Amino acid sequence: MTRDLAVALDVGTRKICAIVAEVRPDDIFVVGVGIEPSAGMKKGIVNDMGQLTSAISAAVHKAEKSSGFDIARAFVSVAGSHIASVNSRGAVGITGQRGVNLDDLDKAMEAARAIAIPHNREVLHVVPRSYSLDGQERVRSPIGMHGFRLEVEAHIITASSTSVANLEQSVRAAGVEVDRFILNPLASGDAVLTPEEREMGVVVIDIGGGTTDMAIFIEGTVWHTAVIPVGGDLITNDITHWMHVPFDVAEAVKIHHGHALQKAVDPLETFLVEPFGEGMPIEVQRNALAEVVEMRVSEMFDLVRKEIKRSGYDGLLRAGAVITGGCAQLAGLKDIAAQELGMPVRVAKPERLTGMADALRDPAYSTSVGLLRMGLSMETMSVSVRAGSTPVKGLQPFRIGRVIGGFFRRLLPDGDQ
Ligand SMILES: Nc1ncnc2c1ncn2[C@@H]1O[C@H](COP(=O)(O)OP(=O)(O)OP(=O)(O)O)[C@@H](O)[C@H]1O
Ligand SMILES: [Mg+2]
């Protein structure tokens, strides 16, 4: 039996995660995983190619060993402040009385895509949001409908060509070809949002070490994306300065004692820290730590709130916010988010995982897991546009032959082939 396997490579600021998995309609069956600390990335941007390549190699090697497959290509995550997005319209005239066909949709998308892009930027994704036919707005699937003028509203995501090239080169130097770059929050959205949430209007917020990645989904498709260059590492830095301790100690303090809502922490509660691994431990008031953490987290959500406002869709998020990413595990984060954003908040991690998936059932791996289905569904993006369905939705059919042929150099016998 052959399997429909795909490979995800999440190149984060904090960790690199490579996953080999079988993407099935109702779940993701994980065949192998490699997780390694990241290096050479700052706020989602490569700043040391050699270090990054070694970290990627190590994660890929682990995933190869645990899966028994030799990885040749992968869907790779991309984020960073160099990402920009814009909505654009494209129109096409429909001649005769034949009804709208696939070519018309393609031409309208081409027209939408033809925006002026500076020579140092490139288009990462073009996602159709909705169509209008002879002025009738919000047509989801115009195929076969009659009219004279078809317009598409598309969401276009662009990236700095040099940032993308540096990332691609680092991945390549680790022996892996980039099958496709996928914007972090699109992948995270795929892993954690329900179809109902996307339909009602929701913002997914992935708070990692170096970046906060956002995507707004309304009526089933993506309407806005943004990458804000702040993340959980800022909280750790604040603790480093406040307590005069090394980064590693501050990180452990944040994870074990940090709280994002000061008023929820008992003023009498204290904990002990050994600042340099030896000598006298110091006693710290947890409530005072929470004050430091809350200040930073509030500021981060203030930036998120402003970005939502800037999108113009702040009144349309009926399903509220879904928060994920490693930082989503911070105690009290959900409450402060609800308070700052003024909407219902849910903290989410990847669900519907089977196989070797234990390590991945954690908010830090939403992007990593989401890359798999998202990447495969994009393989058939044009096919799904043709069928008139919503392209960014997760469950698209995919071309098995190419996937099997493309991701691995050779298939090692694993008793199941
Ligand atoms: N239990 C926890 N409580 C609080 N913070 C946590 C916890 N676990 C992880 N974090 C924080 O999450 C952040 C790392 O998240 P994640 O693994 O999603 O980052 P990344 O994907 O490598 O980075 P990015 O996406 O920003 O490039 C770090 O700041 C880390 O301190
Ligand atoms: Mg991440």
mmCIF file with all atom_site columns, C-alpha atoms in Angstrom, residues 54-219:
data_model
loop_
_atom_site.group_PDB
_atom_site.id
_atom_site.type_symbol
_atom_site.label_atom_id
_atom_site.label_alt_id
_atom_site.label_comp_id
_atom_site.label_asym_id
_atom_site.label_entity_id
_atom_site.label_seq_id
_atom_site.pdbx_PDB_ins_code
_atom_site.Cartn_x
_atom_site.Cartn_y
_atom_site.Cartn_z
_atom_site.occupancy
_atom_site.B_iso_or_equiv
_atom_site.pdbx_formal_charge
_atom_site.auth_seq_id
_atom_site.auth_comp_id
_atom_site.auth_asym_id
_atom_site.auth_atom_id
_atom_site.pdbx_PDB_model_num
ATOM 1   C CA . SER A 1 54  ? 22.840  23.297 11.090  1.00 0.00 ? 54  SER A CA 1
ATOM 2   C CA . ALA A 1 55  ? 19.670  23.554 13.163  1.00 0.00 ? 55  ALA A CA 1
ATOM 3   C CA . ILE A 1 56  ? 17.502  22.641 10.159  1.00 0.00 ? 56  ILE A CA 1
ATOM 4   C CA . SER A 1 57  ? 19.790  19.714 9.273   1.00 0.00 ? 57  SER A CA 1
ATOM 5   C CA . ALA A 1 58  ? 19.546  18.385 12.808  1.00 0.00 ? 58  ALA A CA 1
ATOM 6   C CA . ALA A 1 59  ? 15.727  18.544 12.835  1.00 0.00 ? 59  ALA A CA 1
ATOM 7   C CA . VAL A 1 60  ? 15.443  17.015 9.364   1.00 0.00 ? 60  VAL A CA 1
ATOM 8   C CA . HIS A 1 61  ? 17.878  14.258 10.277  1.00 0.00 ? 61  HIS A CA 1
ATOM 9   C CA . LYS A 1 62  ? 15.824  13.377 13.346  1.00 0.00 ? 62  LYS A CA 1
ATOM 10  C CA . ALA A 1 63  ? 12.625  13.286 11.306  1.00 0.00 ? 63  ALA A CA 1
ATOM 11  C CA . GLU A 1 64  ? 14.344  11.035 8.760   1.00 0.00 ? 64  GLU A CA 1
ATOM 12  C CA . LYS A 1 65  ? 15.537  8.665  11.432  1.00 0.00 ? 65  LYS A CA 1
ATOM 13  C CA . SER A 1 66  ? 12.220  8.473  13.192  1.00 0.00 ? 66  SER A CA 1
ATOM 14  C CA . SER A 1 67  ? 10.211  8.028  9.973   1.00 0.00 ? 67  SER A CA 1
ATOM 15  C CA . GLY A 1 68  ? 12.611  5.876  7.975   1.00 0.00 ? 68  GLY A CA 1
ATOM 16  C CA . PHE A 1 69  ? 12.243  8.224  4.977   1.00 0.00 ? 69  PHE A CA 1
ATOM 17  C CA . ASP A 1 70  ? 14.875  10.321 3.295   1.00 0.00 ? 70  ASP A CA 1
ATOM 18  C CA . ILE A 1 71  ? 13.434  13.832 2.979   1.00 0.00 ? 71  ILE A CA 1
ATOM 19  C CA . ALA A 1 72  ? 13.918  15.686 -0.318  1.00 0.00 ? 72  ALA A CA 1
ATOM 20  C CA . ARG A 1 73  ? 11.282  18.457 -0.223  1.00 0.00 ? 73  ARG A CA 1
ATOM 21  C CA . ALA A 1 74  ? 9.089   20.145 2.328   1.00 0.00 ? 74  ALA A CA 1
ATOM 22  C CA . PHE A 1 75  ? 6.430   22.767 2.856   1.00 0.00 ? 75  PHE A CA 1
ATOM 23  C CA . VAL A 1 76  ? 8.262   25.516 4.725   1.00 0.00 ? 76  VAL A CA 1
ATOM 24  C CA . SER A 1 77  ? 6.882   28.175 7.073   1.00 0.00 ? 77  SER A CA 1
ATOM 25  C CA . VAL A 1 78  ? 7.636   31.844 6.576   1.00 0.00 ? 78  VAL A CA 1
ATOM 26  C CA . ALA A 1 79  ? 6.949   34.883 8.757   1.00 0.00 ? 79  ALA A CA 1
ATOM 27  C CA . GLY A 1 80  ? 8.762   38.088 9.725   1.00 0.00 ? 80  GLY A CA 1
ATOM 28  C CA . SER A 1 81  ? 8.058   41.785 9.552   1.00 0.00 ? 81  SER A CA 1
ATOM 29  C CA . HIS A 1 82  ? 8.900   41.790 5.825   1.00 0.00 ? 82  HIS A CA 1
ATOM 30  C CA . ILE A 1 83  ? 5.510   40.209 5.101   1.00 0.00 ? 83  ILE A CA 1
ATOM 31  C CA . ALA A 1 84  ? 2.825   42.535 3.774   1.00 0.00 ? 84  ALA A CA 1
ATOM 32  C CA . SER A 1 85  ? -0.676  41.891 2.549   1.00 0.00 ? 85  SER A CA 1
ATOM 33  C CA . VAL A 1 86  ? -3.167  43.775 0.449   1.00 0.00 ? 86  VAL A CA 1
ATOM 34  C CA . ASN A 1 87  ? -6.604  43.127 -0.964  1.00 0.00 ? 87  ASN A CA 1
ATOM 35  C CA . SER A 1 88  ? -7.037  43.668 -4.663  1.00 0.00 ? 88  SER A CA 1
ATOM 36  C CA . ARG A 1 89  ? -9.823  43.385 -7.229  1.00 0.00 ? 89  ARG A CA 1
ATOM 37  C CA . GLY A 1 90  ? -9.591  41.988 -10.714 1.00 0.00 ? 90  GLY A CA 1
ATOM 38  C CA . ALA A 1 91  ? -12.302 42.044 -13.385 1.00 0.00 ? 91  ALA A CA 1
ATOM 39  C CA . VAL A 1 92  ? -13.006 40.234 -16.605 1.00 0.00 ? 92  VAL A CA 1
ATOM 40  C CA . GLY A 1 93  ? -15.724 40.678 -19.223 1.00 0.00 ? 93  GLY A CA 1
ATOM 41  C CA . ILE A 1 94  ? -17.882 37.642 -20.034 1.00 0.00 ? 94  ILE A CA 1
ATOM 42  C CA . THR A 1 95  ? -18.771 37.429 -23.693 1.00 0.00 ? 95  THR A CA 1
ATOM 43  C CA . GLY A 1 96  ? -21.831 35.676 -25.079 1.00 0.00 ? 96  GLY A CA 1
ATOM 44  C CA . GLN A 1 97  ? -24.517 33.850 -23.161 1.00 0.00 ? 97  GLN A CA 1
ATOM 45  C CA . ARG A 1 98  ? -22.366 30.924 -22.035 1.00 0.00 ? 98  ARG A CA 1
ATOM 46  C CA . GLY A 1 99  ? -22.161 31.541 -18.289 1.00 0.00 ? 99  GLY A CA 1
ATOM 47  C CA . VAL A 1 100 ? -18.970 31.979 -16.260 1.00 0.00 ? 100 VAL A CA 1
ATOM 48  C CA . ASN A 1 101 ? -16.366 29.282 -16.822 1.00 0.00 ? 101 ASN A CA 1
ATOM 49  C CA . LEU A 1 102 ? -13.021 28.277 -15.314 1.00 0.00 ? 102 LEU A CA 1
ATOM 50  C CA . ASP A 1 103 ? -11.019 30.445 -17.681 1.00 0.00 ? 103 ASP A CA 1
ATOM 51  C CA . ASP A 1 104 ? -12.952 33.509 -16.579 1.00 0.00 ? 104 ASP A CA 1
ATOM 52  C CA . LEU A 1 105 ? -12.051 32.809 -12.937 1.00 0.00 ? 105 LEU A CA 1
ATOM 53  C CA . ASP A 1 106 ? -8.392  32.402 -13.858 1.00 0.00 ? 106 ASP A CA 1
ATOM 54  C CA . LYS A 1 107 ? -8.378  35.627 -15.865 1.00 0.00 ? 107 LYS A CA 1
ATOM 55  C CA . ALA A 1 108 ? -10.047 37.568 -13.070 1.00 0.00 ? 108 ALA A CA 1
ATOM 56  C CA . MET A 1 109 ? -7.439  36.215 -10.607 1.00 0.00 ? 109 MET A CA 1
ATOM 57  C CA . GLU A 1 110 ? -4.649  37.179 -12.996 1.00 0.00 ? 110 GLU A CA 1
ATOM 58  C CA . ALA A 1 111 ? -6.048  40.708 -13.174 1.00 0.00 ? 111 ALA A CA 1
ATOM 59  C CA . ALA A 1 112 ? -6.272  40.911 -9.360  1.00 0.00 ? 112 ALA A CA 1
ATOM 60  C CA . ARG A 1 113 ? -2.709  39.714 -9.074  1.00 0.00 ? 113 ARG A CA 1
ATOM 61  C CA . ALA A 1 114 ? -1.420  42.380 -11.456 1.00 0.00 ? 114 ALA A CA 1
ATOM 62  C CA . ILE A 1 115 ? -0.747  44.947 -8.763  1.00 0.00 ? 115 ILE A CA 1
ATOM 63  C CA . ALA A 1 116 ? 2.432   46.957 -8.815  1.00 0.00 ? 116 ALA A CA 1
ATOM 64  C CA . ILE A 1 117 ? 4.965   45.144 -6.634  1.00 0.00 ? 117 ILE A CA 1
ATOM 65  C CA . PRO A 1 118 ? 8.392   46.674 -5.991  1.00 0.00 ? 118 PRO A CA 1
ATOM 66  C CA . HIS A 1 119 ? 11.192  44.697 -7.644  1.00 0.00 ? 119 HIS A CA 1
ATOM 67  C CA . ASN A 1 120 ? 12.555  43.589 -4.253  1.00 0.00 ? 120 ASN A CA 1
ATOM 68  C CA . ARG A 1 121 ? 9.292   41.892 -3.244  1.00 0.00 ? 121 ARG A CA 1
ATOM 69  C CA . GLU A 1 122 ? 7.521   38.774 -4.414  1.00 0.00 ? 122 GLU A CA 1
ATOM 70  C CA . VAL A 1 123 ? 4.032   37.331 -4.215  1.00 0.00 ? 123 VAL A CA 1
ATOM 71  C CA . LEU A 1 124 ? 3.734   34.511 -1.685  1.00 0.00 ? 124 LEU A CA 1
ATOM 72  C CA . HIS A 1 125 ? 0.012   33.768 -1.858  1.00 0.00 ? 125 HIS A CA 1
ATOM 73  C CA . VAL A 1 126 ? -2.994  34.942 -3.847  1.00 0.00 ? 126 VAL A CA 1
ATOM 74  C CA . VAL A 1 127 ? -6.211  33.809 -2.231  1.00 0.00 ? 127 VAL A CA 1
ATOM 75  C CA . PRO A 1 128 ? -9.614  34.506 -3.814  1.00 0.00 ? 128 PRO A CA 1
ATOM 76  C CA . ARG A 1 129 ? -11.962 35.940 -1.183  1.00 0.00 ? 129 ARG A CA 1
ATOM 77  C CA . SER A 1 130 ? -15.204 36.375 -3.082  1.00 0.00 ? 130 SER A CA 1
ATOM 78  C CA . TYR A 1 131 ? -16.617 37.163 -6.478  1.00 0.00 ? 131 TYR A CA 1
ATOM 79  C CA . SER A 1 132 ? -19.163 39.646 -7.761  1.00 0.00 ? 132 SER A CA 1
ATOM 80  C CA . LEU A 1 133 ? -21.121 39.293 -10.944 1.00 0.00 ? 133 LEU A CA 1
ATOM 81  C CA . ASP A 1 134 ? -22.634 42.372 -12.604 1.00 0.00 ? 134 ASP A CA 1
ATOM 82  C CA . GLY A 1 135 ? -22.465 44.179 -9.284  1.00 0.00 ? 135 GLY A CA 1
ATOM 83  C CA . GLN A 1 136 ? -24.014 41.354 -7.261  1.00 0.00 ? 136 GLN A CA 1
ATOM 84  C CA . GLU A 1 137 ? -21.547 41.109 -4.368  1.00 0.00 ? 137 GLU A CA 1
ATOM 85  C CA . ARG A 1 138 ? -20.371 38.096 -2.358  1.00 0.00 ? 138 ARG A CA 1
ATOM 86  C CA . VAL A 1 139 ? -20.969 35.401 -4.954  1.00 0.00 ? 139 VAL A CA 1
ATOM 87  C CA . ARG A 1 140 ? -19.092 32.344 -3.697  1.00 0.00 ? 140 ARG A CA 1
ATOM 88  C CA . SER A 1 141 ? -19.086 30.170 -6.755  1.00 0.00 ? 141 SER A CA 1
ATOM 89  C CA . PRO A 1 142 ? -19.962 31.989 -9.959  1.00 0.00 ? 142 PRO A CA 1
ATOM 90  C CA . ILE A 1 143 ? -19.321 28.994 -12.256 1.00 0.00 ? 143 ILE A CA 1
ATOM 91  C CA . GLY A 1 144 ? -22.193 28.577 -14.718 1.00 0.00 ? 144 GLY A CA 1
ATOM 92  C CA . MET A 1 145 ? -23.871 31.819 -13.669 1.00 0.00 ? 145 MET A CA 1
ATOM 93  C CA . HIS A 1 146 ? -24.784 34.370 -16.338 1.00 0.00 ? 146 HIS A CA 1
ATOM 94  C CA . GLY A 1 147 ? -23.496 37.915 -16.386 1.00 0.00 ? 147 GLY A CA 1
ATOM 95  C CA . PHE A 1 148 ? -21.295 40.368 -18.284 1.00 0.00 ? 148 PHE A CA 1
ATOM 96  C CA . ARG A 1 149 ? -18.699 41.404 -15.768 1.00 0.00 ? 149 ARG A CA 1
ATOM 97  C CA . LEU A 1 150 ? -17.021 39.109 -13.240 1.00 0.00 ? 150 LEU A CA 1
ATOM 98  C CA . GLU A 1 151 ? -14.949 40.617 -10.457 1.00 0.00 ? 151 GLU A CA 1
ATOM 99  C CA . VAL A 1 152 ? -12.808 38.775 -7.933  1.00 0.00 ? 152 VAL A CA 1
ATOM 100 C CA . GLU A 1 153 ? -11.654 40.161 -4.618  1.00 0.00 ? 153 GLU A CA 1
ATOM 101 C CA . ALA A 1 154 ? -8.309  38.570 -3.749  1.00 0.00 ? 154 ALA A CA 1
ATOM 102 C CA . HIS A 1 155 ? -6.001  38.667 -0.742  1.00 0.00 ? 155 HIS A CA 1
ATOM 103 C CA . ILE A 1 156 ? -2.410  39.033 -1.873  1.00 0.00 ? 156 ILE A CA 1
ATOM 104 C CA . ILE A 1 157 ? 0.486   38.297 0.465   1.00 0.00 ? 157 ILE A CA 1
ATOM 105 C CA . THR A 1 158 ? 3.938   39.531 -0.483  1.00 0.00 ? 158 THR A CA 1
ATOM 106 C CA . ALA A 1 159 ? 7.369   39.029 1.047   1.00 0.00 ? 159 ALA A CA 1
ATOM 107 C CA . SER A 1 160 ? 10.815  40.552 0.751   1.00 0.00 ? 160 SER A CA 1
ATOM 108 C CA . SER A 1 161 ? 12.646  38.616 -1.971  1.00 0.00 ? 161 SER A CA 1
ATOM 109 C CA . THR A 1 162 ? 15.932  38.667 -0.087  1.00 0.00 ? 162 THR A CA 1
ATOM 110 C CA . SER A 1 163 ? 14.390  37.405 3.166   1.00 0.00 ? 163 SER A CA 1
ATOM 111 C CA . VAL A 1 164 ? 12.723  34.561 1.298   1.00 0.00 ? 164 VAL A CA 1
ATOM 112 C CA . ALA A 1 165 ? 15.910  33.799 -0.655  1.00 0.00 ? 165 ALA A CA 1
ATOM 113 C CA . ASN A 1 166 ? 17.983  33.621 2.545   1.00 0.00 ? 166 ASN A CA 1
ATOM 114 C CA . LEU A 1 167 ? 15.516  31.237 4.116   1.00 0.00 ? 167 LEU A CA 1
ATOM 115 C CA . GLU A 1 168 ? 15.366  29.122 0.961   1.00 0.00 ? 168 GLU A CA 1
ATOM 116 C CA . GLN A 1 169 ? 19.149  28.935 0.787   1.00 0.00 ? 169 GLN A CA 1
ATOM 117 C CA . SER A 1 170 ? 19.394  27.853 4.425   1.00 0.00 ? 170 SER A CA 1
ATOM 118 C CA . VAL A 1 171 ? 16.851  25.078 3.855   1.00 0.00 ? 171 VAL A CA 1
ATOM 119 C CA . ARG A 1 172 ? 18.574  23.999 0.649   1.00 0.00 ? 172 ARG A CA 1
ATOM 120 C CA . ALA A 1 173 ? 21.957  23.922 2.325   1.00 0.00 ? 173 ALA A CA 1
ATOM 121 C CA . ALA A 1 174 ? 20.401  21.433 4.757   1.00 0.00 ? 174 ALA A CA 1
ATOM 122 C CA . GLY A 1 175 ? 19.647  19.215 1.748   1.00 0.00 ? 175 GLY A CA 1
ATOM 123 C CA . VAL A 1 176 ? 15.939  19.980 1.439   1.00 0.00 ? 176 VAL A CA 1
ATOM 124 C CA . GLU A 1 177 ? 14.161  21.707 -1.457  1.00 0.00 ? 177 GLU A CA 1
ATOM 125 C CA . VAL A 1 178 ? 11.382  24.137 -0.621  1.00 0.00 ? 178 VAL A CA 1
ATOM 126 C CA . ASP A 1 179 ? 8.260   22.717 -2.206  1.00 0.00 ? 179 ASP A CA 1
ATOM 127 C CA . ARG A 1 180 ? 6.301   25.785 -1.205  1.00 0.00 ? 180 ARG A CA 1
ATOM 128 C CA . PHE A 1 181 ? 6.529   28.579 1.338   1.00 0.00 ? 181 PHE A CA 1
ATOM 129 C CA . ILE A 1 182 ? 3.460   29.002 3.493   1.00 0.00 ? 182 ILE A CA 1
ATOM 130 C CA . LEU A 1 183 ? 2.760   32.007 5.662   1.00 0.00 ? 183 LEU A CA 1
ATOM 131 C CA . ASN A 1 184 ? 2.760   30.967 9.362   1.00 0.00 ? 184 ASN A CA 1
ATOM 132 C CA . PRO A 1 185 ? -0.722  32.178 10.349  1.00 0.00 ? 185 PRO A CA 1
ATOM 133 C CA . LEU A 1 186 ? -2.357  30.473 7.351   1.00 0.00 ? 186 LEU A CA 1
ATOM 134 C CA . ALA A 1 187 ? -0.836  27.188 8.493   1.00 0.00 ? 187 ALA A CA 1
ATOM 135 C CA . SER A 1 188 ? -1.771  27.789 12.138  1.00 0.00 ? 188 SER A CA 1
ATOM 136 C CA . GLY A 1 189 ? -5.315  28.676 11.101  1.00 0.00 ? 189 GLY A CA 1
ATOM 137 C CA . ASP A 1 190 ? -5.546  25.441 9.210   1.00 0.00 ? 190 ASP A CA 1
ATOM 138 C CA . ALA A 1 191 ? -4.455  23.460 12.263  1.00 0.00 ? 191 ALA A CA 1
ATOM 139 C CA . VAL A 1 192 ? -6.648  25.045 14.927  1.00 0.00 ? 192 VAL A CA 1
ATOM 140 C CA . LEU A 1 193 ? -9.742  26.720 13.479  1.00 0.00 ? 193 LEU A CA 1
ATOM 141 C CA . THR A 1 194 ? -13.083 25.023 13.014  1.00 0.00 ? 194 THR A CA 1
ATOM 142 C CA . PRO A 1 195 ? -15.032 25.520 9.764   1.00 0.00 ? 195 PRO A CA 1
ATOM 143 C CA . GLU A 1 196 ? -17.731 27.290 11.825  1.00 0.00 ? 196 GLU A CA 1
ATOM 144 C CA . GLU A 1 197 ? -15.229 29.789 13.230  1.00 0.00 ? 197 GLU A CA 1
ATOM 145 C CA . ARG A 1 198 ? -13.884 30.605 9.771   1.00 0.00 ? 198 ARG A CA 1
ATOM 146 C CA . GLU A 1 199 ? -17.400 31.098 8.538   1.00 0.00 ? 199 GLU A CA 1
ATOM 147 C CA . MET A 1 200 ? -18.510 33.334 11.421  1.00 0.00 ? 200 MET A CA 1
ATOM 148 C CA . GLY A 1 201 ? -15.393 35.496 11.450  1.00 0.00 ? 201 GLY A CA 1
ATOM 149 C CA . VAL A 1 202 ? -12.333 34.807 13.604  1.00 0.00 ? 202 VAL A CA 1
ATOM 150 C CA . VAL A 1 203 ? -8.785  36.003 14.139  1.00 0.00 ? 203 VAL A CA 1
ATOM 151 C CA . VAL A 1 204 ? -6.109  33.383 14.733  1.00 0.00 ? 204 VAL A CA 1
ATOM 152 C CA . ILE A 1 205 ? -3.126  34.717 16.690  1.00 0.00 ? 205 ILE A CA 1
ATOM 153 C CA . ASP A 1 206 ? 0.033   32.573 16.832  1.00 0.00 ? 206 ASP A CA 1
ATOM 154 C CA . ILE A 1 207 ? 2.407   33.979 19.445  1.00 0.00 ? 207 ILE A CA 1
ATOM 155 C CA . GLY A 1 208 ? 5.831   32.394 19.038  1.00 0.00 ? 208 GLY A CA 1
ATOM 156 C CA . GLY A 1 209 ? 9.249   33.329 20.358  1.00 0.00 ? 209 GLY A CA 1
ATOM 157 C CA . GLY A 1 210 ? 9.998   36.138 17.913  1.00 0.00 ? 210 GLY A CA 1
ATOM 158 C CA . THR A 1 211 ? 6.802   36.911 16.017  1.00 0.00 ? 211 THR A CA 1
ATOM 159 C CA . THR A 1 212 ? 3.073   37.197 16.507  1.00 0.00 ? 212 THR A CA 1
ATOM 160 C CA . ASP A 1 213 ? 1.367   35.935 13.366  1.00 0.00 ? 213 ASP A CA 1
ATOM 161 C CA . MET A 1 214 ? -2.247  36.856 12.647  1.00 0.00 ? 214 MET A CA 1
ATOM 162 C CA . ALA A 1 215 ? -4.864  35.887 10.101  1.00 0.00 ? 215 ALA A CA 1
ATOM 163 C CA . ILE A 1 216 ? -8.481  36.966 9.913   1.00 0.00 ? 216 ILE A CA 1
ATOM 164 C CA . PHE A 1 217 ? -10.912 34.487 8.387   1.00 0.00 ? 217 PHE A CA 1
ATOM 165 C CA . ILE A 1 218 ? -14.430 35.542 7.430   1.00 0.00 ? 218 ILE A CA 1
ATOM 166 C CA . GLU A 1 219 ? -17.010 33.672 5.353   1.00 0.00 ? 219 GLU A CA 1
#
